[in-house]
XYZ file of C-alpha atoms in Angstrom:
648
model
C 97.342 125.136 92.962
C 101.059 125.279 93.715
C 101.143 127.033 97.215
C 98.707 123.961 97.961
C 100.981 121.531 96.495
C 103.706 122.722 98.955
C 101.886 122.996 101.706
C 100.532 119.212 101.103
C 104.233 118.290 101.173
C 105.832 119.815 103.641
C 102.721 119.639 106.386
C 102.723 116.023 106.477
C 106.269 115.599 106.780
C 106.078 118.065 109.636
C 103.275 116.478 111.518
C 105.239 113.293 111.056
C 108.377 114.745 112.426
C 106.207 116.264 115.299
C 104.525 113.056 116.280
C 107.978 111.028 115.958
C 109.542 113.495 118.712
C 106.704 112.850 121.306
C 108.353 110.790 124.059
C 107.105 109.234 126.951
C 108.901 109.800 130.281
C 108.493 107.709 133.193
C 108.600 110.364 136.350
C 107.424 108.278 139.158
C 110.859 108.698 140.666
C 110.779 112.619 140.348
C 107.659 112.128 142.717
C 108.738 113.237 146.441
C 105.456 112.766 148.120
C 102.133 111.024 147.734
C 99.913 114.079 148.056
C 98.207 115.187 144.729
C 99.491 118.700 144.920
C 102.930 117.251 145.069
C 102.858 114.961 142.366
C 101.077 117.570 139.816
C 103.339 120.260 140.853
C 106.565 117.919 140.481
C 105.460 116.009 137.260
C 104.242 119.618 135.434
C 107.388 121.464 136.402
C 109.384 118.551 135.220
C 107.667 118.451 131.905
C 107.520 122.306 131.451
C 111.101 122.210 132.072
C 111.976 119.462 129.526
C 109.640 120.501 126.675
C 110.027 124.312 127.013
C 106.302 124.528 127.727
C 105.568 128.683 128.250
C 102.218 128.108 129.743
C 99.886 125.216 131.102
C 96.697 124.574 133.276
C 95.530 121.589 135.256
C 92.487 120.845 137.264
C 91.419 117.530 138.856
C 87.940 116.241 140.210
C 87.080 113.454 142.284
C 83.753 112.813 143.894
C 82.270 115.868 142.497
C 84.680 118.262 143.606
C 87.711 120.195 142.325
C 90.397 118.654 144.470
C 93.102 120.423 142.359
C 93.855 123.182 140.225
C 96.615 125.172 139.010
C 98.104 127.230 136.408
C 101.883 126.979 135.384
C 104.171 129.558 133.664
C 103.391 133.039 132.345
C 100.075 133.406 130.147
C 101.853 136.437 129.239
C 105.623 137.016 129.358
C 106.100 140.495 128.378
C 103.700 141.874 131.044
C 104.908 139.062 133.522
C 101.287 137.897 134.014
C 100.790 134.341 135.388
C 98.791 131.670 134.570
C 95.626 131.326 136.324
C 93.483 128.485 136.587
C 90.193 130.403 137.483
C 90.747 133.092 134.681
C 93.238 132.193 131.853
C 91.672 130.410 128.720
C 93.332 127.867 126.629
C 92.295 126.796 123.176
C 91.547 123.453 123.639
C 91.279 122.168 120.169
C 89.137 118.877 119.422
C 88.490 118.587 123.065
C 85.597 120.936 122.188
C 84.176 117.814 120.319
C 83.011 116.661 123.985
C 80.761 119.952 124.599
C 79.214 119.468 121.007
C 78.499 115.841 121.514
C 76.602 116.683 124.967
C 74.407 119.544 123.088
C 73.722 116.790 120.567
C 72.434 114.346 123.387
C 70.497 117.070 124.810
C 68.815 117.405 121.769
C 68.131 113.817 121.446
C 66.528 113.864 125.157
C 64.353 116.644 124.097
C 63.017 114.412 121.398
C 64.039 116.459 118.499
C 67.029 114.424 117.358
C 67.027 110.594 117.041
C 70.456 108.869 117.047
C 69.428 106.375 114.335
C 67.571 108.555 111.880
C 69.186 109.552 108.410
C 70.790 112.667 108.980
C 69.450 114.156 106.136
C 65.968 114.456 107.730
C 68.009 117.447 109.793
C 69.595 119.242 106.926
C 68.858 121.649 103.930
C 70.934 120.160 101.817
C 71.477 116.318 100.705
C 74.651 114.016 101.572
C 74.557 111.094 98.662
C 74.054 108.157 99.164
C 76.595 107.210 96.584
C 80.164 106.372 97.424
C 82.959 107.703 95.436
C 85.788 105.915 93.947
C 86.869 103.037 94.234
C 83.183 101.965 95.265
C 82.112 104.567 93.139
C 79.045 102.927 92.156
C 77.884 101.329 95.298
C 74.832 102.929 97.146
C 75.539 103.002 100.803
C 73.068 102.981 103.848
C 72.248 106.347 105.188
C 74.566 108.086 107.569
C 73.209 108.468 111.071
C 74.116 110.827 113.928
C 75.669 107.905 115.996
C 77.880 107.421 112.949
C 78.891 110.926 113.532
C 79.388 110.617 117.430
C 81.458 107.279 116.552
C 83.719 108.749 113.635
C 82.170 105.918 111.309
C 80.375 108.047 108.538
C 82.800 107.194 105.721
C 83.854 110.552 104.726
C 87.104 111.125 103.214
C 89.255 113.802 105.258
C 90.582 117.590 104.037
C 93.364 118.210 105.861
C 93.378 122.256 104.477
C 90.663 124.795 105.654
C 91.388 124.118 109.174
C 93.313 127.158 110.277
C 93.594 130.692 109.856
C 95.237 133.718 111.184
C 92.486 136.275 110.499
C 88.859 136.323 111.577
C 88.153 137.677 108.469
C 88.809 134.432 106.717
C 86.482 132.691 108.961
C 82.917 131.922 107.281
C 79.673 131.174 108.669
C 79.159 127.199 109.762
C 76.023 126.674 107.166
C 78.699 127.746 104.399
C 81.312 125.477 105.349
C 79.448 122.235 105.845
C 77.907 123.281 102.484
C 80.912 124.494 100.498
C 83.352 121.281 101.954
C 80.926 118.840 101.948
C 83.607 115.400 101.659
C 83.127 112.747 99.276
C 81.711 109.304 101.073
C 84.392 106.790 100.893
C 83.623 104.039 102.990
C 80.045 102.514 104.083
C 78.387 103.996 107.228
C 79.185 102.195 110.358
C 82.212 100.205 108.925
C 85.204 101.773 109.049
C 86.656 103.997 111.910
C 88.249 107.490 110.304
C 88.431 110.504 112.847
C 86.374 113.181 111.129
C 86.281 116.802 112.205
C 83.752 117.848 109.037
C 81.448 114.954 110.956
C 81.557 117.360 114.015
C 80.937 120.419 112.364
C 77.986 118.722 110.457
C 76.521 117.658 114.099
C 77.174 121.402 115.408
C 75.462 122.636 112.164
C 72.290 120.157 112.903
C 72.221 121.387 116.721
C 72.235 124.924 114.949
C 69.061 123.913 112.801
C 67.210 122.224 115.473
C 67.257 124.567 118.467
C 66.824 127.444 115.872
C 70.144 129.451 117.405
C 73.543 129.793 116.482
C 75.794 127.244 117.952
C 77.891 129.188 120.111
C 74.705 130.608 121.360
C 73.113 127.321 122.139
C 76.507 125.905 124.041
C 76.621 129.248 126.278
C 72.920 129.244 127.028
C 72.443 125.139 127.222
C 75.905 123.832 128.668
C 78.104 126.983 129.896
C 75.719 128.846 131.981
C 73.975 125.921 134.010
C 77.641 124.741 134.651
C 78.804 128.341 135.574
C 81.572 127.915 132.925
C 81.632 131.674 132.475
C 84.872 131.739 131.229
C 84.278 129.543 128.265
C 83.308 130.171 124.902
C 83.389 129.014 121.031
C 83.533 132.302 119.788
C 86.735 133.616 117.748
C 88.594 135.769 119.095
C 87.343 134.742 122.385
C 84.696 137.431 124.038
C 83.474 137.273 127.405
C 81.809 139.471 130.004
C 84.238 138.743 132.512
C 87.831 139.854 132.892
C 89.390 136.398 131.955
C 92.120 136.458 129.187
C 93.380 133.754 127.044
C 96.843 132.670 127.530
C 99.117 133.734 124.853
C 100.911 131.001 122.673
C 104.551 131.073 122.384
C 106.992 128.681 120.600
C 110.573 128.020 122.162
C 113.242 129.261 119.389
C 117.026 129.578 119.465
C 116.826 129.844 123.445
C 113.995 131.956 123.752
C 109.956 131.976 123.749
C 108.611 133.696 120.640
C 104.964 134.777 120.846
C 102.558 133.514 117.934
C 99.867 135.678 116.451
C 96.013 134.486 117.084
C 94.985 131.476 115.296
C 91.361 130.487 114.300
C 89.631 127.044 113.620
C 87.576 127.138 110.389
C 85.224 124.454 111.982
C 83.667 126.078 115.369
C 82.187 122.789 116.896
C 84.845 120.639 116.182
C 87.460 122.926 117.601
C 87.494 126.171 118.364
C 86.598 126.247 122.042
C 88.689 128.311 124.929
C 88.052 127.268 128.589
C 89.726 127.550 131.629
C 90.916 124.358 133.711
C 88.151 125.418 136.409
C 85.728 125.690 134.048
C 86.511 122.321 132.174
C 86.443 120.877 135.880
C 82.894 121.836 136.116
C 82.258 119.783 132.886
C 84.004 116.883 134.162
C 81.937 116.965 137.123
C 78.728 117.221 135.388
C 79.463 113.869 133.418
C 81.068 111.807 136.450
C 77.672 112.847 138.359
C 75.048 111.575 135.926
C 74.749 114.862 134.262
C 74.367 117.269 137.253
C 76.514 119.994 138.499
C 75.573 121.613 141.922
C 71.696 122.678 141.388
C 71.777 122.235 137.502
C 71.242 119.439 135.278
C 72.222 119.498 131.874
C 71.535 115.761 131.007
C 69.577 113.145 132.490
C 71.609 110.225 134.329
C 70.258 107.795 131.985
C 71.324 109.705 128.833
C 74.881 110.099 130.509
C 74.853 106.657 130.855
C 73.927 105.980 127.261
C 76.444 108.613 126.145
C 79.458 106.936 127.988
C 78.689 103.357 126.920
C 80.857 101.850 123.881
C 78.706 102.335 120.502
C 81.546 101.197 118.280
C 84.387 98.604 118.434
C 85.982 96.510 116.057
C 86.134 93.430 119.147
C 85.032 93.409 122.328
C 88.399 93.369 123.694
C 89.532 97.027 122.148
C 88.883 100.178 123.261
C 86.384 101.827 120.777
C 84.329 104.748 120.792
C 81.124 105.909 123.020
C 78.851 108.896 121.741
C 81.853 111.199 121.667
C 84.181 109.910 123.823
C 87.237 107.675 123.084
C 87.714 104.727 125.324
C 90.505 102.693 126.738
C 91.824 100.745 129.592
C 94.395 102.097 131.459
C 95.983 100.282 134.085
C 93.151 97.897 134.550
C 90.732 100.609 134.531
C 88.190 102.041 131.947
C 88.855 105.556 131.071
C 86.650 107.901 128.806
C 89.229 110.686 127.215
C 89.588 112.975 124.267
C 92.720 115.116 123.446
C 92.751 118.029 121.208
C 95.610 120.283 119.234
C 95.556 123.366 117.585
C 98.678 124.777 115.553
C 99.644 126.246 119.192
C 97.827 124.560 121.503
C 97.006 121.033 122.962
C 94.978 119.808 125.753
C 93.600 116.488 126.840
C 90.113 115.371 129.440
C 90.224 112.202 130.957
C 87.347 110.908 133.066
C 88.023 107.358 135.129
C 84.349 106.783 136.385
C 85.329 103.784 138.534
C 86.848 106.109 140.932
C 84.896 108.970 140.274
C 88.285 111.048 138.825
C 88.742 113.476 136.075
C 91.962 114.921 134.899
C 92.124 118.285 132.596
C 95.429 119.235 131.040
C 96.177 122.467 128.480
C 99.393 124.167 127.340
C 100.759 126.103 124.683
C 103.953 125.583 122.295
C 105.069 121.995 123.167
C 104.884 118.226 123.179
C 101.924 116.856 121.252
C 101.154 113.993 123.687
C 102.305 115.551 126.988
C 98.784 115.364 128.310
C 98.657 111.865 127.568
C 102.203 111.418 129.447
C 100.948 112.922 132.684
C 98.006 110.960 132.624
C 99.585 107.638 132.246
C 102.223 108.223 135.017
C 99.207 109.482 137.320
C 97.692 106.074 136.699
C 100.949 104.699 136.952
C 101.707 106.183 140.465
C 97.907 105.877 142.231
C 96.789 102.604 140.182
C 99.917 101.029 139.847
C 99.783 97.428 138.165
C 102.577 94.926 137.417
C 101.136 93.040 134.516
C 103.712 91.627 132.437
C 103.084 89.440 129.056
C 105.294 86.826 128.973
C 105.810 83.896 126.919
C 107.188 83.239 123.237
C 105.252 82.974 119.866
C 103.499 79.773 119.169
C 105.173 77.281 116.584
C 103.868 78.582 113.098
C 103.045 82.015 114.203
C 105.878 83.477 112.191
C 104.516 81.741 109.020
C 101.040 83.349 109.950
C 102.131 86.539 110.227
C 103.920 86.861 107.193
C 100.511 88.196 105.180
C 100.401 90.685 107.723
C 103.613 92.496 106.452
C 103.818 95.492 105.005
C 102.761 99.260 105.048
C 99.101 100.159 106.892
C 98.263 103.776 105.812
C 95.513 105.510 107.746
C 91.824 105.307 106.402
C 91.659 109.364 107.377
C 92.640 110.536 104.429
C 91.217 111.965 100.998
C 91.204 109.609 97.963
C 89.534 112.195 95.461
C 91.689 115.542 95.847
C 95.404 116.600 95.919
C 95.367 116.260 99.674
C 95.633 112.560 98.971
C 98.649 112.134 100.268
C 98.842 114.164 103.290
C 97.088 111.841 105.898
C 99.938 109.239 104.733
C 102.737 111.587 105.225
C 101.538 113.091 108.263
C 102.325 109.977 110.359
C 99.521 108.341 108.927
C 101.642 105.141 108.381
C 101.845 101.933 110.367
C 104.835 99.390 109.139
C 104.461 95.840 110.144
C 107.250 93.236 110.022
C 108.339 89.823 111.679
C 111.384 89.036 113.006
C 113.041 85.178 112.971
C 111.696 84.303 116.302
C 107.718 85.111 114.901
C 107.202 88.739 116.918
C 105.238 91.388 114.885
C 107.118 94.526 115.059
C 105.084 97.315 114.373
C 106.637 100.641 113.744
C 104.204 103.533 114.777
C 104.844 107.277 114.985
C 108.234 106.634 115.102
C 108.229 103.906 117.627
C 108.685 100.157 117.059
C 106.555 98.164 119.302
C 107.098 94.339 119.766
C 103.735 92.151 119.616
C 102.973 88.426 120.209
C 100.295 86.251 118.802
C 97.778 85.333 121.464
C 95.374 83.963 118.668
C 94.816 84.058 114.806
C 95.282 87.715 113.382
C 95.172 89.225 117.167
C 98.283 90.338 118.812
C 99.039 91.925 122.050
C 101.704 94.536 122.697
C 104.525 93.170 125.086
C 105.202 97.081 126.358
C 103.042 98.406 129.120
C 102.512 102.193 129.604
C 101.731 104.638 127.059
C 102.602 104.447 123.474
C 102.886 107.163 120.747
C 99.500 106.495 119.199
C 97.551 109.611 119.627
C 93.997 107.847 119.513
C 94.345 105.096 121.824
C 96.228 102.826 124.119
C 97.928 100.667 120.858
C 98.186 97.761 123.441
C 96.274 95.354 121.199
C 96.082 95.212 117.200
C 93.622 92.861 115.236
C 93.669 92.357 111.260
C 90.309 92.524 109.921
C 89.401 93.044 105.967
C 88.289 96.449 105.002
C 85.311 97.173 102.643
C 87.466 96.829 99.593
C 88.888 93.507 100.320
C 92.334 94.690 101.803
C 93.776 93.678 105.171
C 92.840 96.358 107.699
C 94.824 97.176 111.091
C 92.366 97.623 113.656
C 93.375 99.148 117.471
C 91.736 101.359 120.022
C 90.006 104.486 119.212
C 88.401 106.082 116.076
C 91.379 105.105 113.689
C 91.819 102.075 111.323
C 94.821 101.459 108.557
C 94.361 99.618 105.792
C 97.358 97.505 103.954
C 98.783 99.398 100.968
C 99.347 97.759 97.451
C 103.126 98.180 96.783
C 102.681 100.849 94.429
C 101.026 103.363 96.714
C 103.718 102.730 99.705
C 105.620 105.507 100.733
C 108.818 103.496 100.040
C 107.630 102.870 96.549
C 106.780 106.084 95.682
C 109.840 107.602 97.147
C 111.991 105.474 95.407
C 110.477 106.058 91.916
C 110.368 109.672 92.510
C 114.007 109.664 93.086
C 114.899 107.322 90.303
C 112.953 109.535 87.672
C 114.433 112.655 89.307
C 118.023 111.169 88.579
C 116.972 110.294 85.062
C 115.725 113.776 84.492
C 118.509 115.522 85.950
C 121.044 113.345 84.146
C 119.412 113.692 80.811
C 119.307 117.387 81.025
C 122.706 117.789 81.868
C 123.850 115.586 78.900
C 121.591 117.462 76.560
C 122.910 120.629 77.618
C 126.720 119.350 77.174
C 125.519 118.008 73.672
C 124.346 121.502 72.990
C 127.368 123.256 74.221
C 129.563 120.821 72.136
C 127.574 121.359 69.266
C 128.658 124.886 69.094
C 131.965 124.012 67.916
C 130.837 121.260 65.085
C 130.867 122.072 61.548
C 129.484 119.037 60.118
C 125.671 117.988 60.738
C 124.606 114.598 59.906
C 121.130 113.877 57.904
C 118.976 113.346 60.956
C 120.403 116.428 62.988
C 117.156 118.793 62.484
C 114.795 115.985 63.840
C 117.189 115.225 66.633
C 117.631 118.908 67.519
C 113.812 119.034 67.885
C 113.647 115.896 69.838
C 116.287 117.001 72.491
C 114.839 120.268 72.999
C 111.577 118.584 74.017
C 113.468 116.770 76.538
C 115.097 119.891 77.647
C 111.915 121.626 77.957
C 110.171 118.761 79.416
C 113.066 118.330 82.207
C 113.339 122.291 83.025
C 109.130 122.522 83.390
C 110.031 119.208 85.646
C 112.666 120.815 88.012
C 110.565 124.359 87.991
C 107.351 122.048 89.527
C 109.816 120.921 92.188
C 111.652 123.832 93.022
C 108.415 125.459 93.463
C 107.007 122.480 95.831
C 110.534 122.428 98.043
C 111.158 126.375 98.080
C 108.181 126.942 100.771
C 110.125 127.425 103.865
C 108.973 126.499 107.184
C 107.522 128.978 109.859
C 109.380 128.273 113.148
C 106.361 129.498 115.312
C 103.793 127.772 113.697
C 105.784 124.658 112.567
C 104.253 124.899 109.200
C 104.408 126.393 105.858
C 102.531 129.701 105.715
C 100.587 127.804 102.980
C 98.881 125.700 105.510
C 97.066 128.639 107.508
C 97.038 131.429 104.600
C 94.796 131.593 101.621
C 96.984 130.343 98.368
C 97.425 133.183 95.962
C 97.323 131.613 92.358
C 100.164 131.989 89.792
C 98.803 131.708 86.102
C 102.205 130.785 84.754
C 102.679 128.046 87.418
C 99.146 126.808 87.225
C 99.735 126.615 83.540
C 102.394 123.802 84.148
C 100.244 120.656 84.339
C 98.774 121.213 80.954
C 102.283 121.840 79.726
C 103.425 118.604 81.082
C 100.896 116.741 79.690
C 101.580 118.183 76.114
C 105.328 117.715 76.507
C 104.669 113.832 77.548
C 102.795 113.267 74.276
C 105.457 114.931 72.343
C 108.003 112.721 73.837
C 105.775 109.314 73.145
C 105.454 110.386 69.689
C 108.982 111.364 68.941
C 110.368 107.971 70.854
C 107.845 105.995 68.592
C 109.329 108.034 65.158
C 113.040 107.569 66.560
C 112.760 103.858 66.415
C 110.260 103.418 63.596
C 112.587 105.661 61.129
C 115.975 104.269 63.210
C 116.856 108.094 64.009
C 120.240 108.220 65.534
C 122.734 105.850 67.372
C 121.024 103.038 69.381
C 122.393 104.287 72.714
C 120.561 107.541 71.909
C 117.565 106.002 71.086
C 117.569 103.614 74.136
C 118.400 106.520 76.426
C 115.415 108.796 74.475
C 113.063 106.014 75.424
C 114.384 105.625 79.122
C 113.613 109.539 79.458
C 110.053 109.222 78.122
C 109.331 106.543 80.507
C 110.752 108.407 83.125
C 108.493 111.169 82.575
C 105.374 109.228 82.140
C 105.842 107.256 85.450
C 106.311 111.031 87.142
C 102.885 111.532 85.419
C 101.602 108.484 86.621
C 102.735 109.410 90.134
C 101.240 112.636 89.798
C 97.994 111.448 88.580
C 97.848 108.520 90.961
C 98.517 111.215 94.200
C 95.842 113.600 92.451
C 98.776 116.451 92.918
C 97.018 118.019 89.961
C 93.792 118.266 91.253
């Protein structure tokens, strides 16, 4: 359990740090020629140098043809093997989901699957209609495939069990979806909260309806017709061709360090490996009504349905199609999806209006580099000079006051000890208002200024790419979530609900600091008293009880310090940028696992002793007050631990 606690703490802070480091760099001035080749050569080389990217690959398609493809850097530094866009594979993370959703639409087209039918009809286990806390007595409407494809099934999110370093630790898809079925915390179709499990569940339905293992189905029905001979969901990648996967590296202390292979627990959600050329074929098919060369993976009307918007909170926001995120970049509608593993990143972008697609993948670097390159591509080839001007209307500051606060990502767990992970992992947006009435919104370490354009609707004054990984973040609209809390909605499959003061990170951090100071100072005080007591000859009549009470306090303090020392003792792996608990099975420690029980026992003893101290007037008043403050501090800590499910 305590290895999990260390993981939960460090992975959250680390991912937040990574998101904060992602920066947008305008590089139009670095482009010396208007040709496509010069643009991507110059832009990618600039990014590779800036972010120390060891290897990368790019492909661009237009009007049904590959117009650019190239590898950058070395796929194998030790053996000096360069990246080849045709034969070097990269892990593409969640971009894999687009292939999974394409497989789903094939089954819809074949009449085996209905998008609006309860998915329980296709499963060999049941997903309960009951929502968990705080709506634990609510019976919700069934989850459908449309909900899975738009990331609105209402599942809570479990960040652990995503990555491993050994294939021996993988489990069959049917076991995973059964053993790690998340609780339902939102009514289906009402709250956008990105879900890896939802995609894995869809992949399992593909298995059941096709009668084939998921990877076999995709190879036969998508990869083969599209001539994607160097693509696979298998781990490690096994192919009949001589293609090799680019080795992942991390730039550490001035040189590149190779990482071990990584394995994704949910195959349909993120285990695919592919080349730039293969992904170009996939983009051509989606831009050409499902056709590629002489093959056809989907009918034109099916592709059209898949690319249409199926969920949004407002027509002016980018929402979700059946699998693609959507947004408006430089006045052009774009369908896209990014993906990240511990070591690789990827992004795929389709611009149907100009029949163009771009795919970028790389290892060891900036989380949002692919989106930076795409935005610069749009700025260079389709520039706009849209500039939002004006000043807030009278009364806008007063209207904005109710929106001030901390908004926490709805992609989170509420029933497990991972409750705090999504929040620590950059899942917080802070909203404030300045004296002029502008809304100041901090997301991913970056603060943007928004202006009110109508009640509850605000427009970002900044053009270009922002730090949000799920969309443009150019407009935010405040709604109400199913629990009656104010909810911040924006582009893409993510929403944020306003947190009550007691669950904000500022309150939690401040409370934890104050509590730990009280405990540390009290422990120091009692130890000093014990040492001085060794030299005293006189004892008062209450000394025996006082000794017992102080020892209870000392033992409680030591247990708490052991708990926190264990949590913060884990080191961060410089290659994976995570503690080992994030990708290695937790090993139980019977002694440490008994700490929760000890803390509850000593908390009860503290309350009992505090009552006795006051009731019988034992000790001086200042000692009584101190003991009471210490007891309240410990009870406050137990409340924090209970609220955040740390001992679950």
